[in-house]
Tab-separated table of C-alpha atoms in Angstrom:
chain	number	residue	atom	x	y	z
A	68	MET	CA	96.999	80.361	73.443
A	69	LEU	CA	94.763	80.202	70.357
A	70	GLU	CA	92.864	77.165	71.750
A	71	PHE	CA	89.667	79.229	72.013
A	72	ALA	CA	90.002	79.922	68.275
A	73	LYS	CA	90.828	76.360	67.146
A	74	GLU	CA	87.365	75.482	65.911
A	75	GLU	CA	86.851	78.812	64.125
A	76	ILE	CA	90.223	78.820	62.393
A	77	SER	CA	89.960	75.161	61.378
A	78	ALA	CA	86.469	75.617	59.957
A	79	PHE	CA	87.536	78.816	58.160
A	80	LEU	CA	90.496	77.099	56.470
A	81	ASN	CA	88.730	73.810	55.774
A	82	LYS	CA	85.778	75.593	54.171
A	83	ASN	CA	88.206	77.124	51.678
A	84	ASN	CA	90.013	73.815	51.281
A	85	ILE	CA	93.267	75.308	52.579
A	86	LYS	CA	96.026	73.136	54.067
A	87	GLU	CA	98.909	75.633	54.176
A	88	LEU	CA	99.171	78.766	56.254
A	89	LEU	CA	101.749	81.523	55.721
A	90	PHE	CA	102.640	82.968	59.124
A	91	VAL	CA	103.879	86.579	59.426
A	92	PRO	CA	105.989	87.015	62.604
A	93	PHE	CA	106.937	90.680	61.847
A	94	ALA	CA	105.336	92.131	65.010
A	95	GLN	CA	108.072	90.450	67.056
A	96	ASN	CA	111.831	90.300	66.668
A	97	ASN	CA	112.588	86.605	66.936
A	98	PHE	CA	110.935	85.357	63.753
A	99	ASP	CA	112.006	81.700	64.142
A	100	ASP	CA	110.890	81.368	67.762
A	101	TYR	CA	107.540	83.005	67.146
A	102	THR	CA	106.849	80.978	63.998
A	103	ASN	CA	107.793	77.727	65.736
A	104	LYS	CA	105.488	78.545	68.636
A	105	ILE	CA	102.532	79.033	66.272
A	106	LYS	CA	103.551	76.053	64.133
A	107	GLY	CA	103.691	73.901	67.285
A	108	ILE	CA	100.015	74.654	67.889
A	109	ILE	CA	98.463	74.859	64.426
A	110	ASP	CA	100.291	71.970	62.758
A	111	HIS	CA	98.501	69.713	65.272
A	112	TRP	CA	95.190	70.978	63.947
A	113	GLY	CA	96.073	69.460	60.577
A	114	PHE	CA	97.588	72.465	58.763
A	115	SER	CA	101.120	73.243	57.656
A	116	VAL	CA	102.587	76.538	58.891
A	117	THR	CA	105.605	78.267	57.309
A	118	GLY	CA	107.129	81.617	58.289
A	119	LEU	CA	107.124	84.458	55.757
A	120	HIS	CA	110.698	85.333	56.813
A	121	THR	CA	111.951	81.995	55.434
A	122	TYR	CA	111.095	83.008	51.854
A	123	PRO	CA	113.700	85.002	49.897
A	124	GLU	CA	110.950	87.124	48.299
A	125	PRO	CA	108.122	87.991	50.712
A	126	LYS	CA	105.949	89.543	47.973
A	127	LYS	CA	106.171	86.380	45.891
A	128	ALA	CA	105.311	84.210	48.897
A	129	VAL	CA	102.240	86.340	49.686
A	130	SER	CA	101.242	86.368	45.999
A	131	SER	CA	101.083	82.582	45.846
A	132	ALA	CA	99.697	81.921	49.349
A	133	LYS	CA	96.080	80.906	49.893
A	134	ALA	CA	96.008	81.888	53.561
A	135	ILE	CA	97.988	84.263	55.729
A	136	PHE	CA	98.117	84.544	59.523
A	137	ILE	CA	99.580	87.761	60.940
A	138	GLY	CA	100.552	87.366	64.595
A	139	GLY	CA	100.702	89.799	67.496
A	140	GLY	CA	103.459	91.835	69.108
A	141	ASN	CA	104.129	95.503	68.424
A	142	THR	CA	101.705	97.052	65.916
A	143	PHE	CA	104.062	99.880	64.854
A	144	LEU	CA	106.883	97.426	64.147
A	145	LEU	CA	104.518	95.152	62.224
A	146	LEU	CA	103.033	97.900	60.046
A	147	ASP	CA	106.458	99.386	59.370
A	148	ARG	CA	107.727	96.023	58.134
A	149	LEU	CA	104.618	95.426	56.014
A	150	TYR	CA	105.319	98.777	54.311
A	151	THR	CA	109.051	98.028	53.951
A	152	HIS	CA	108.242	94.791	52.112
A	153	ASN	CA	105.479	96.457	50.043
A	154	LEU	CA	102.880	94.050	51.356
A	155	VAL	CA	100.088	96.399	52.470
A	156	ASP	CA	98.374	96.900	49.097
A	157	LEU	CA	99.181	93.379	47.924
A	158	ILE	CA	97.469	91.765	50.911
A	159	LYS	CA	94.474	94.100	50.607
A	160	THR	CA	93.969	93.372	46.915
A	161	ARG	CA	94.355	89.602	47.224
A	162	VAL	CA	92.031	89.369	50.238
A	163	LEU	CA	89.315	91.583	48.716
A	164	ASP	CA	89.575	89.608	45.450
A	165	GLY	CA	88.813	86.446	47.438
A	166	LYS	CA	92.196	84.893	46.668
A	167	LEU	CA	93.764	85.113	50.126
A	168	ALA	CA	92.186	84.110	53.448
A	169	TYR	CA	93.290	86.457	56.244
A	170	ILE	CA	93.700	85.557	59.906
A	171	GLY	CA	95.110	88.003	62.442
A	172	SER	CA	95.557	88.180	66.194
A	173	SER	CA	96.171	91.313	68.280
A	174	ALA	CA	98.574	93.530	66.232
A	175	GLY	CA	97.637	91.302	63.279
A	176	THR	CA	94.012	92.435	63.625
A	177	ASN	CA	94.965	96.094	64.108
A	178	VAL	CA	96.746	96.186	60.747
A	179	ALA	CA	93.782	94.504	59.025
A	180	THR	CA	91.589	97.524	59.767
A	181	LYS	CA	91.538	101.117	58.456
A	182	SER	CA	94.323	102.391	60.681
A	183	ILE	CA	96.432	101.643	63.741
A	184	HIS	CA	95.321	104.809	65.563
A	185	THR	CA	93.674	102.650	68.236
A	186	THR	CA	96.447	100.186	69.064
A	187	ASN	CA	97.470	99.845	72.725
A	188	ASP	CA	101.136	99.464	71.810
A	189	MET	CA	104.094	101.733	72.455
A	190	PRO	CA	105.200	103.641	69.302
A	191	ILE	CA	108.689	102.094	69.200
A	192	ILE	CA	109.208	102.858	65.493
A	193	TYR	CA	107.829	105.577	63.170
A	194	PRO	CA	105.987	103.863	60.301
A	195	PRO	CA	105.457	105.681	56.962
A	196	SER	CA	101.741	105.955	57.817
A	197	PHE	CA	99.189	104.903	60.440
A	198	GLU	CA	96.867	103.853	57.595
A	199	ALA	CA	96.747	100.059	57.437
A	200	ILE	CA	95.550	97.249	55.155
A	201	GLY	CA	91.927	98.351	55.440
A	202	LEU	CA	90.073	95.075	54.963
A	203	VAL	CA	87.240	96.554	57.033
A	204	PRO	CA	86.077	100.211	57.125
A	205	PHE	CA	86.523	100.664	60.881
A	206	ASN	CA	89.239	100.470	63.542
A	207	ILE	CA	89.569	97.937	66.305
A	208	ASN	CA	90.968	98.175	69.809
A	209	PRO	CA	92.243	94.708	70.747
A	210	HIS	CA	92.391	93.455	74.354
A	211	TYR	CA	89.591	95.893	75.116
A	212	THR	CA	88.650	96.184	78.770
A	213	ASP	CA	86.403	98.591	80.632
A	214	LYS	CA	88.156	97.769	83.900
A	215	ASN	CA	90.267	100.649	85.152
A	216	GLU	CA	93.810	99.396	84.651
A	217	ASN	CA	95.299	102.614	85.891
A	218	GLU	CA	94.127	102.987	89.467
A	219	MET	CA	97.725	103.093	90.619
A	220	HIS	CA	98.596	106.271	88.749
A	221	LYS	CA	97.131	109.142	86.806
A	222	GLY	CA	97.043	107.465	83.395
A	223	GLU	CA	93.811	107.354	81.436
A	224	THR	CA	91.288	104.519	81.193
A	225	ARG	CA	90.901	102.674	77.905
A	226	ASP	CA	87.522	104.349	77.328
A	227	GLN	CA	89.118	107.785	77.788
A	228	ARG	CA	91.836	106.895	75.271
A	229	ILE	CA	89.346	105.688	72.685
A	230	SER	CA	87.192	108.784	73.301
A	231	GLU	CA	90.212	111.000	72.588
A	232	TYR	CA	90.546	109.265	69.223
A	233	ILE	CA	86.818	109.334	68.449
A	234	SER	CA	86.790	113.113	68.945
A	235	MET	CA	89.363	113.596	66.158
A	236	PRO	CA	87.962	114.812	62.798
A	237	HIS	CA	89.607	111.888	60.958
A	238	ALA	CA	88.337	109.210	63.362
A	239	ASN	CA	86.805	105.938	62.189
A	240	PRO	CA	84.356	103.993	64.374
A	241	VAL	CA	86.216	101.738	66.835
A	242	LEU	CA	85.243	98.211	67.781
A	243	GLY	CA	86.736	97.277	71.160
A	244	LEU	CA	87.322	93.509	71.150
A	245	ARG	CA	87.282	91.891	74.588
A	246	GLU	CA	89.851	89.165	75.218
A	247	GLY	CA	88.673	86.015	73.404
A	248	SER	CA	86.505	87.803	70.876
A	249	ILE	CA	86.637	86.780	67.195
A	250	LEU	CA	85.441	88.729	64.147
A	251	HIS	CA	84.434	86.499	61.247
A	252	VAL	CA	84.144	88.354	57.946
A	253	ASP	CA	82.773	86.459	54.938
A	254	GLY	CA	81.860	88.645	51.961
A	255	ASN	CA	79.336	91.168	53.248
A	256	SER	CA	78.731	89.278	56.466
A	257	LEU	CA	80.396	90.073	59.788
A	258	ILE	CA	79.598	87.895	62.804
A	259	LEU	CA	80.963	88.320	66.313
A	260	LYS	CA	82.264	84.948	67.517
A	261	GLY	CA	84.627	83.542	70.152
A	262	VAL	CA	84.031	83.692	73.892
A	263	ALA	CA	83.632	87.421	74.589
A	264	GLY	CA	81.684	90.363	73.237
A	265	ALA	CA	82.686	93.679	71.738
A	266	VAL	CA	81.909	97.364	72.243
A	267	LEU	CA	81.383	99.831	69.399
A	268	PHE	CA	82.503	103.453	69.865
A	269	GLN	CA	81.034	106.011	67.478
A	270	LYS	CA	81.212	109.763	66.894
A	271	GLY	CA	79.397	111.771	69.523
A	272	GLY	CA	80.336	109.345	72.289
A	273	LYS	CA	77.822	106.611	71.440
A	274	LYS	CA	78.888	103.269	72.943
A	275	THR	CA	77.082	100.021	72.077
A	276	GLU	CA	77.626	96.503	73.456
A	277	TYR	CA	77.444	93.493	71.137
A	278	SER	CA	77.456	89.887	72.304
A	279	VAL	CA	78.835	86.645	70.891
A	280	GLY	CA	76.822	85.404	67.922
A	281	GLN	CA	75.487	88.806	66.882
A	282	ASN	CA	75.424	89.785	63.225
A	283	ILE	CA	77.171	93.160	62.943
A	284	SER	CA	77.449	93.248	59.145
A	285	PHE	CA	76.350	96.906	59.098
A	286	LEU	CA	79.915	97.698	60.193
A	287	LEU	CA	81.166	96.603	56.763
A	288	GLU	CA	79.221	99.397	55.092
A	289	GLU	CA	81.046	102.696	54.783
A	290	GLN	CA	80.823	104.594	58.056
A	291	LYS	CA	78.581	107.376	56.803
A	292	SER	CA	75.718	104.924	56.556
A	293	TYR	CA	75.472	104.081	60.288
B	232	MET	CA	97.203	118.394	91.010
B	233	LEU	CA	100.615	120.101	90.784
B	234	GLU	CA	100.671	120.763	94.559
B	235	PHE	CA	103.650	118.402	94.973
B	236	ALA	CA	105.521	120.587	92.464
B	237	LYS	CA	104.572	123.980	93.900
B	238	GLU	CA	107.817	124.604	95.721
B	239	GLU	CA	110.000	123.438	92.825
B	240	ILE	CA	108.162	125.429	90.160
B	241	SER	CA	108.023	128.574	92.328
B	242	ALA	CA	111.738	128.401	93.160
B	243	PHE	CA	112.593	127.717	89.508
B	244	LEU	CA	110.671	130.768	88.275
B	245	ASN	CA	111.679	133.067	91.146
B	246	LYS	CA	115.351	132.233	90.681
B	247	ASN	CA	115.062	133.487	87.108
B	248	ASN	CA	112.990	136.474	88.212
B	249	ILE	CA	110.033	135.334	86.113
B	250	LYS	CA	106.483	136.458	86.879
B	251	GLU	CA	104.691	135.399	83.690
B	252	LEU	CA	104.136	131.873	82.424
B	253	LEU	CA	102.996	130.983	78.905
B	254	PHE	CA	100.823	127.868	79.130
B	255	VAL	CA	100.531	125.492	76.144
B	256	PRO	CA	97.249	123.520	76.303
B	257	PHE	CA	97.774	121.767	72.926
B	258	ALA	CA	97.756	118.218	74.338
B	259	GLN	CA	94.050	118.601	75.049
B	260	ASN	CA	91.143	119.886	72.982
B	261	ASN	CA	89.476	122.420	75.246
B	262	PHE	CA	92.210	125.060	75.397
B	263	ASP	CA	90.247	127.542	77.533
B	264	ASP	CA	89.174	125.020	80.161
B	265	TYR	CA	92.617	123.515	80.497
B	266	THR	CA	94.337	126.907	80.694
B	267	ASN	CA	91.865	128.154	83.297
B	268	LYS	CA	92.410	125.031	85.400
B	269	ILE	CA	96.175	125.610	85.450
B	270	LYS	CA	95.739	129.360	85.896
B	271	GLY	CA	93.443	128.691	88.868
B	272	ILE	CA	96.307	126.879	90.584
B	273	ILE	CA	99.441	128.750	89.545
B	274	ASP	CA	98.128	132.322	89.736
B	275	HIS	CA	97.708	131.692	93.489
B	276	TRP	CA	101.406	130.944	93.726
B	277	GLY	CA	102.108	134.498	92.601
B	278	PHE	CA	102.565	134.079	88.844
B	279	SER	CA	100.474	135.162	85.885
B	280	VAL	CA	99.418	132.411	83.468
B	281	THR	CA	98.228	133.040	79.885
B	282	GLY	CA	97.276	130.457	77.258
B	283	LEU	CA	99.322	130.261	74.059
B	284	HIS	CA	96.082	129.800	72.084
B	285	THR	CA	94.977	133.326	73.033
B	286	TYR	CA	97.807	134.899	71.011
B	287	PRO	CA	97.200	135.511	67.279
B	288	GLU	CA	100.802	134.501	66.490
B	289	PRO	CA	102.035	131.571	68.601
B	290	LYS	CA	105.639	131.862	67.311
B	291	LYS	CA	105.780	135.496	68.334
B	292	ALA	CA	104.370	134.710	71.778
B	293	VAL	CA	106.961	131.975	72.333
B	294	SER	CA	109.724	134.253	71.011
B	295	SER	CA	109.007	136.903	73.616
B	296	ALA	CA	108.124	134.606	76.546
B	297	LYS	CA	110.538	134.056	79.428
B	298	ALA	CA	108.899	130.827	80.624
B	299	ILE	CA	106.716	128.196	79.024
B	300	PHE	CA	104.668	125.420	80.638
B	301	ILE	CA	103.527	122.602	78.355
B	302	GLY	CA	100.717	120.594	79.936
B	303	GLY	CA	99.649	116.960	79.615
B	304	GLY	CA	97.048	115.124	77.569
B	305	ASN	CA	97.754	113.261	74.345
B	306	THR	CA	101.428	113.347	73.320
B	307	PHE	CA	100.759	112.720	69.599
B	308	LEU	CA	98.237	115.557	69.441
B	309	LEU	CA	100.623	117.869	71.296
B	310	LEU	CA	103.653	117.132	69.117
B	311	ASP	CA	101.589	117.410	65.935
B	312	ARG	CA	100.386	120.875	66.975
B	313	LEU	CA	103.890	121.991	67.969
B	314	TYR	CA	105.033	121.042	64.444
B	315	THR	CA	102.006	122.705	62.815
B	316	HIS	CA	102.853	125.985	64.550
B	317	ASN	CA	106.599	125.604	63.838
B	318	LEU	CA	107.438	125.704	67.532
B	319	VAL	CA	109.701	122.662	67.933
B	320	ASP	CA	112.995	124.231	66.828
B	321	LEU	CA	112.097	127.634	68.230
B	322	ILE	CA	111.516	126.271	71.732
B	323	LYS	CA	114.686	124.168	71.566
B	324	THR	CA	116.876	127.081	70.503
B	325	ARG	CA	115.476	129.534	73.054
B	326	VAL	CA	115.714	127.048	75.937
B	327	LEU	CA	119.266	125.933	75.089
B	328	ASP	CA	120.302	129.592	74.688
B	329	GLY	CA	119.092	130.197	78.241
B	330	LYS	CA	116.369	132.604	77.135
B	331	LEU	CA	113.330	130.453	77.889
B	332	ALA	CA	112.612	128.465	81.060
B	333	TYR	CA	110.793	125.221	80.251
B	334	ILE	CA	108.316	123.401	82.470
B	335	GLY	CA	106.422	120.328	81.299
B	336	SER	CA	104.117	117.737	82.804
B	337	SER	CA	103.279	114.299	81.365
B	338	ALA	CA	102.953	114.773	77.567
B	339	GLY	CA	104.731	118.095	78.113
B	340	THR	CA	107.776	116.211	79.426
B	341	ASN	CA	107.642	113.619	76.638
B	342	VAL	CA	107.972	116.295	73.963
B	343	ALA	CA	110.884	117.926	75.831
B	344	THR	CA	113.009	114.792	75.277
B	345	LYS	CA	114.635	113.237	72.190
B	346	SER	CA	111.500	111.512	70.938
B	347	ILE	CA	107.983	110.429	71.858
B	348	HIS	CA	108.692	106.736	71.183
B	349	THR	CA	108.092	105.975	74.864
B	350	THR	CA	104.800	107.759	75.496
B	351	ASN	CA	101.951	105.718	77.011
B	352	ASP	CA	99.370	107.502	74.881
B	353	MET	CA	97.173	106.238	72.070
B	354	PRO	CA	98.407	107.360	68.605
B	355	ILE	CA	95.246	109.338	67.779
B	356	ILE	CA	96.963	111.491	65.145
B	357	TYR	CA	99.974	110.904	62.837
B	358	PRO	CA	102.571	113.596	63.569
B	359	PRO	CA	105.215	114.526	60.952
B	360	SER	CA	107.858	112.846	63.144
B	361	PHE	CA	108.275	111.139	66.514
B	362	GLU	CA	111.419	113.250	67.076
B	363	ALA	CA	110.659	115.916	69.650
B	364	ILE	CA	112.169	119.124	71.085
B	365	GLY	CA	115.234	117.297	72.372
B	366	LEU	CA	116.191	119.416	75.381
B	367	VAL	CA	117.767	116.284	76.898
B	368	PRO	CA	119.542	113.443	75.032
B	369	PHE	CA	117.306	110.658	76.360
B	370	ASN	CA	113.649	109.631	76.387
B	371	ILE	CA	111.310	109.530	79.320
B	372	ASN	CA	108.369	107.294	80.155
B	373	PRO	CA	106.002	109.332	82.330
B	374	HIS	CA	103.659	107.726	84.902
B	375	TYR	CA	106.136	104.855	85.091
B	376	THR	CA	105.034	101.909	87.195
B	377	ASP	CA	106.484	98.439	87.638
B	378	LYS	CA	103.143	97.159	88.898
B	379	ASN	CA	101.462	94.847	86.434
B	380	GLU	CA	98.547	96.904	85.188
B	381	ASN	CA	97.455	94.213	82.803
B	382	GLU	CA	96.625	91.194	84.935
B	383	MET	CA	93.129	91.174	83.529
B	384	HIS	CA	94.162	90.550	79.949
B	385	LYS	CA	97.060	89.596	77.754
B	386	GLY	CA	98.520	93.067	77.294
B	387	GLU	CA	102.173	93.696	78.100
B	388	THR	CA	103.650	95.194	81.266
B	389	ARG	CA	105.255	98.631	81.121
B	390	ASP	CA	108.708	97.052	81.462
B	391	GLN	CA	108.015	94.783	78.475
B	392	ARG	CA	106.913	97.787	76.414
B	393	ILE	CA	110.015	99.789	77.275
B	394	SER	CA	112.192	96.709	76.580
B	395	GLU	CA	110.645	96.431	73.104
B	396	TYR	CA	111.733	100.005	72.451
B	397	ILE	CA	115.200	99.590	73.989
B	398	SER	CA	115.859	96.652	71.649
B	399	MET	CA	115.376	98.872	68.579
B	400	PRO	CA	118.584	100.015	66.813
B	401	HIS	CA	117.502	103.685	67.032
B	402	ALA	CA	116.607	103.548	70.750
B	403	ASN	CA	117.673	106.225	73.229
B	404	PRO	CA	118.045	105.463	76.953
B	405	VAL	CA	114.684	105.748	78.746
B	406	LEU	CA	114.111	107.275	82.152
B	407	GLY	CA	110.888	105.945	83.686
B	408	LEU	CA	109.499	108.668	85.970
B	409	ARG	CA	107.317	107.404	88.799
B	410	GLU	CA	104.235	109.453	89.642
B	411	GLY	CA	105.382	112.580	91.534
B	412	SER	CA	108.920	112.565	90.177
B	413	ILE	CA	110.501	115.837	88.986
B	414	LEU	CA	113.556	116.312	86.765
B	415	HIS	CA	115.359	119.576	87.387
B	416	VAL	CA	117.808	120.527	84.619
B	417	ASP	CA	120.039	123.554	85.160
B	418	GLY	CA	122.898	123.894	82.672
B	419	ASN	CA	124.882	120.656	82.903
B	420	SER	CA	123.213	119.592	86.117
B	421	LEU	CA	120.290	117.164	86.337
B	422	ILE	CA	118.821	116.386	89.766
B	423	LEU	CA	115.958	114.015	90.491
B	424	LYS	CA	113.449	115.806	92.731
B	425	GLY	CA	109.800	115.532	93.767
B	426	VAL	CA	108.323	112.709	95.821
B	427	ALA	CA	109.197	109.576	93.827
B	428	GLY	CA	112.220	108.025	92.144
B	429	ALA	CA	112.996	107.014	88.591
B	430	VAL	CA	114.256	103.968	86.702
B	431	LEU	CA	116.792	104.117	83.875
B	432	PHE	CA	116.525	101.588	81.029
B	433	GLN	CA	119.594	101.125	78.856
B	434	LYS	CA	120.694	99.002	75.889
B	435	GLY	CA	121.255	95.373	76.767
B	436	GLY	CA	118.433	95.355	79.310
B	437	LYS	CA	120.268	97.209	82.107
B	438	LYS	CA	117.791	98.729	84.585
B	439	THR	CA	118.927	101.098	87.356
B	440	GLU	CA	116.893	102.693	90.171
B	441	TYR	CA	117.534	106.301	91.201
B	442	SER	CA	116.014	107.968	94.234
B	443	VAL	CA	114.861	111.503	95.046
B	444	GLY	CA	117.766	113.888	95.489
B	445	GLN	CA	120.226	111.958	93.334
B	446	ASN	CA	122.453	113.797	90.884
B	447	ILE	CA	121.999	112.104	87.489
B	448	SER	CA	123.805	114.710	85.395
B	449	PHE	CA	125.627	111.977	83.439
B	450	LEU	CA	122.340	111.548	81.564
B	451	LEU	CA	122.855	114.952	79.926
B	452	GLU	CA	125.997	113.724	78.196
B	453	GLU	CA	125.483	112.116	74.820
B	454	GLN	CA	124.352	108.531	75.281
B	455	LYS	CA	127.498	106.904	73.920
B	456	SER	CA	129.416	108.039	76.976
B	457	TYR	CA	127.482	106.023	79.572
């Protein structure tokens, strides 16, 4: 877990001269266990991880942090808790102002985008909105696969699900991230990194493959322009 | 499609002396196509199917219908449209008063239960609530399978997803319906029919298998009692 991202995360933090990482375990229910699991990996890389749940005032902890890592689990639960603690706008503002480095995995990447409309998770709680932090002007679908996972029953394929969303009037473009794919945003630059590519779904059914190393900065422009 | 349910649906409608069926295609986007597909099957069984979308006033059509069939597609889209047309309470009242026979498949069964928290669908639209029609005091998970659909990537199994929900304080019991399973509710009686069984998930992680033909009427009592 996370080993494929070690070099990227280390370089990202070192470049910004960051030694401490605030971990947000809200997508799962056992905050201590999840934080310790992540700490057990990342501390060995030379960084110090603390869990957001260990601070009496989450807003204050986020306000003074230099880097935040939001982990995976259930996206609905995560977004609901981010709203409960009034962290959505705070994180957005601090990241866009260049004061907070943001790392997310799975549900933690979903909430970094425009909305959670394209999560794969079960809607176990009703959040006040599906709109999310919005660090980028598109949606992602994590764990994207074009394999048919549903041969055993009449469920839909992932592509069918994403197409249902794309056909909605309010839909944003969707970047399907294959397992092991990393998005590296730095100012106006967006590079696809990691060990697997991504697939972009756009209005009208257009589907485009991108491979590791490609510059896809055009995705950071508002959607009307592409 | 639907052939496995032909006998059940026919007997259900004939018993109530019903010849006309109001079809609700709201879980999909092409109302005419979907209605015609269903009509092409069920008209041959000796019933007359009309689409709810063809009536200028959906509330009026539901108010005078004797039987309604809500089809599958996207559960979020379906529930959102039922709320938009103010049909949720109307359907509940008429069904519980014994004036409206209710048939649902897939998303159409999800919305018949307490809430849509246990749908498998992608949340492509934000409905005003996840609470649904509530004809029965539990949730269902349609297309239930205990096969691991996610071997190819790090997604969760269906059982893990349902367990995440069951661990929530607001969770209802969840009946996982295997493909081809039918729930037949008649007053205080609930019988599992069709060609496949079901699995009940309860608080504390209890998981119980039920097979075709079993009387599971206890599920109609309020959840505290079992």
